[in-house]
Amino acid sequence: MEYMIYTQGVQEKIEKMVLMLYTLYGVGICIIDIRQGWSRWLTFFIAAIIVACWAVHLSHLKTYTVRACVISMLTHINVIVLCCHTNNFSSMLVVILSLTIIMAMYGIPELIGISAATTVFSLFYHIVVLRTFQINNLLESGMEIFWILSLF
C-alpha cells in the first residue's frame, strides 16, 4: 500500500469521517450495553474514549499521523475491552475487521499493525481465557480463520 498524501483539508475531512463512524459505532455499543445489562462502567468507558478521540481531533495534536495513531490506539483499546465482555469471537472479529477498514481511510499502512495486534490479543483471550473459540463446524471455523488471515 502506498502512502497517501493528503492536503490539510482532506486530512481534516478524513478525520471527521472516521470519528463520525466511530461515534456511531460507540453509541450503538452503549445502547447494546444498556440493553444487555453489561457492566455500567463499560458505557462510561466507551463514552470517555469517544470524547477523548474528538478531543485529540479538535486540539490538532501535533501532526495528522500522530492524531491518526492516537485515535486508532484509543479505538482499539475500546474494542479489546469490549472483546473481554463478549462470549462470541465471531462477532468481535467482524467489529475488528470493520474498524480496520475504517482506520485504513487514514492512508497510513502502519495502523493495520494495531488491528493485527488487536486480533491476535482477542483470539488469544478467547482461546486461552474464555475458551469460546472452538472448532466444531469446519465451515464456520474455516470462515473465521479466513477472516483472521485476511487481516494479515
Short mmCIF file of C-alpha atoms in Angstrom, two decimals:
data_model
loop_
_atom_site.label_atom_id
_atom_site.label_comp_id
_atom_site.label_asym_id
_atom_site.label_seq_id
_atom_site.Cartn_x
_atom_site.Cartn_y
_atom_site.Cartn_z
CA MET A 1 0.00 0.00 0.00
CA GLU A 2 1.39 3.36 -0.93
CA TYR A 3 1.44 6.30 1.39
CA MET A 4 -1.42 8.55 0.53
CA ILE A 5 -0.51 12.19 0.51
CA TYR A 6 -3.46 14.30 1.52
CA THR A 7 -3.81 18.04 1.71
CA GLN A 8 -4.68 19.57 5.08
CA GLY A 9 -8.34 19.98 4.14
CA VAL A 10 -8.68 16.38 3.00
CA GLN A 11 -6.95 15.19 6.18
CA GLU A 12 -9.49 17.01 8.34
CA LYS A 13 -12.39 15.56 6.34
CA ILE A 14 -10.97 12.05 6.71
CA GLU A 15 -10.50 12.53 10.46
CA LYS A 16 -14.07 13.80 10.82
CA MET A 17 -15.47 10.92 8.78
CA VAL A 18 -13.54 8.32 10.82
CA LEU A 19 -14.65 9.95 14.06
CA MET A 20 -18.28 10.14 12.97
CA LEU A 21 -18.27 6.45 12.03
CA TYR A 22 -16.56 5.56 15.31
CA THR A 23 -19.03 7.72 17.26
CA LEU A 24 -21.95 5.92 15.62
CA TYR A 25 -20.34 2.59 16.50
CA GLY A 26 -19.71 3.71 20.09
CA VAL A 27 -23.26 4.94 20.60
CA GLY A 28 -24.56 1.65 19.20
CA ILE A 29 -22.35 -0.32 21.59
CA CYS A 30 -23.54 1.85 24.50
CA ILE A 31 -27.15 1.08 23.59
CA ILE A 32 -26.34 -2.64 23.37
CA ASP A 33 -24.51 -2.39 26.69
CA ILE A 34 -27.53 -0.87 28.42
CA ARG A 35 -30.00 -3.33 26.83
CA GLN A 36 -27.84 -6.39 27.55
CA GLY A 37 -27.26 -5.33 31.15
CA TRP A 38 -23.47 -5.41 30.92
CA SER A 39 -21.30 -3.52 33.38
CA ARG A 40 -22.28 0.15 33.67
CA TRP A 41 -18.65 1.25 33.73
CA LEU A 42 -18.31 -0.08 30.18
CA THR A 43 -20.79 2.53 28.91
CA PHE A 44 -18.84 5.32 30.59
CA PHE A 45 -15.54 3.88 29.33
CA ILE A 46 -16.80 3.82 25.73
CA ALA A 47 -18.18 7.36 26.05
CA ALA A 48 -14.88 8.57 27.54
CA ILE A 49 -12.91 7.12 24.64
CA ILE A 50 -15.26 8.75 22.12
CA VAL A 51 -14.79 12.11 23.87
CA ALA A 52 -11.01 11.58 24.01
CA CYS A 53 -10.89 10.82 20.27
CA TRP A 54 -12.81 14.01 19.47
CA ALA A 55 -10.56 15.98 21.85
CA VAL A 56 -7.47 14.71 20.01
CA HIS A 57 -9.01 15.78 16.70
CA LEU A 58 -10.20 19.19 17.89
CA SER A 59 -6.92 20.00 19.64
CA HIS A 60 -4.98 19.47 16.39
CA LEU A 61 -2.45 17.41 18.32
CA LYS A 62 0.94 17.60 16.58
CA THR A 63 0.53 16.09 13.11
CA TYR A 64 -2.07 14.16 11.13
CA THR A 65 -0.10 10.93 11.59
CA VAL A 66 0.17 11.36 15.37
CA ARG A 67 -3.55 12.07 15.66
CA ALA A 68 -4.38 9.06 13.49
CA CYS A 69 -2.18 6.80 15.64
CA VAL A 70 -3.62 8.08 18.93
CA ILE A 71 -7.22 7.77 17.71
CA SER A 72 -6.52 4.30 16.32
CA MET A 73 -4.96 3.17 19.62
CA LEU A 74 -7.91 4.51 21.62
CA THR A 75 -10.47 2.82 19.40
CA HIS A 76 -8.62 -0.48 19.55
CA ILE A 77 -8.36 -0.28 23.34
CA ASN A 78 -12.12 0.12 23.33
CA VAL A 79 -12.51 -2.97 21.13
CA ILE A 80 -10.19 -5.02 23.37
CA VAL A 81 -12.20 -4.09 26.47
CA LEU A 82 -15.41 -4.93 24.63
CA CYS A 83 -13.90 -8.22 23.47
CA CYS A 84 -13.29 -9.17 27.10
CA HIS A 85 -17.03 -8.76 27.77
CA THR A 86 -18.37 -10.88 24.91
CA ASN A 87 -18.53 -14.62 24.52
CA ASN A 88 -18.73 -14.64 20.74
CA PHE A 89 -15.41 -14.22 18.99
CA SER A 90 -17.03 -14.19 15.53
CA SER A 91 -18.96 -11.01 16.25
CA MET A 92 -15.82 -9.34 17.62
CA LEU A 93 -13.87 -10.37 14.55
CA VAL A 94 -16.37 -8.59 12.33
CA VAL A 95 -16.01 -5.46 14.51
CA ILE A 96 -12.20 -5.62 14.32
CA LEU A 97 -12.23 -6.05 10.53
CA SER A 98 -14.71 -3.18 10.14
CA LEU A 99 -12.54 -0.99 12.34
CA THR A 100 -9.50 -1.94 10.26
CA ILE A 101 -11.28 -0.78 7.11
CA ILE A 102 -12.29 2.48 8.78
CA MET A 103 -8.74 3.10 10.03
CA ALA A 104 -7.39 2.34 6.54
CA MET A 105 -9.14 5.53 5.42
CA TYR A 106 -6.29 7.43 7.11
CA GLY A 107 -3.93 6.11 4.44
CA ILE A 108 -1.26 5.11 6.97
CA PRO A 109 -0.22 1.45 6.49
CA GLU A 110 1.27 1.16 9.98
CA LEU A 111 -2.20 1.43 11.53
CA ILE A 112 -3.02 -2.02 10.17
CA GLY A 113 -0.46 -3.39 12.63
CA ILE A 114 -2.57 -2.13 15.52
CA SER A 115 -5.55 -4.03 14.13
CA ALA A 116 -3.43 -7.15 13.72
CA ALA A 117 -2.28 -6.90 17.34
CA THR A 118 -5.88 -6.42 18.49
CA THR A 119 -6.92 -9.52 16.54
CA VAL A 120 -4.11 -11.64 17.97
CA PHE A 121 -4.85 -10.49 21.52
CA SER A 122 -8.59 -11.07 21.12
CA LEU A 123 -8.06 -14.51 19.64
CA PHE A 124 -5.63 -15.43 22.41
CA TYR A 125 -8.06 -14.18 25.06
CA HIS A 126 -10.97 -16.13 23.61
CA ILE A 127 -8.93 -19.34 23.18
CA VAL A 128 -7.00 -19.35 26.46
CA VAL A 129 -9.05 -17.37 28.97
CA LEU A 130 -12.69 -17.62 27.88
CA ARG A 131 -12.35 -20.87 25.89
CA THR A 132 -15.06 -19.74 23.49
CA PHE A 133 -13.17 -20.27 20.23
CA GLN A 134 -13.66 -23.90 19.34
CA ILE A 135 -13.50 -25.78 16.09
CA ASN A 136 -16.87 -27.56 15.96
CA ASN A 137 -18.13 -26.82 12.49
CA LEU A 138 -15.45 -26.92 9.82
CA LEU A 139 -17.22 -24.39 7.60
CA GLU A 140 -17.73 -21.81 10.40
CA SER A 141 -14.22 -22.27 11.74
CA GLY A 142 -12.83 -22.03 8.22
CA MET A 143 -14.62 -18.71 7.72
CA GLU A 144 -13.26 -17.32 10.99
CA ILE A 145 -9.74 -18.44 10.12
CA PHE A 146 -10.14 -16.87 6.66
CA TRP A 147 -11.24 -13.57 8.27
CA ILE A 148 -8.25 -13.62 10.60
CA LEU A 149 -5.82 -14.37 7.75
CA SER A 150 -7.37 -11.66 5.57
CA LEU A 151 -6.31 -9.08 8.13
CA PHE A 152 -2.68 -10.06 7.78
#
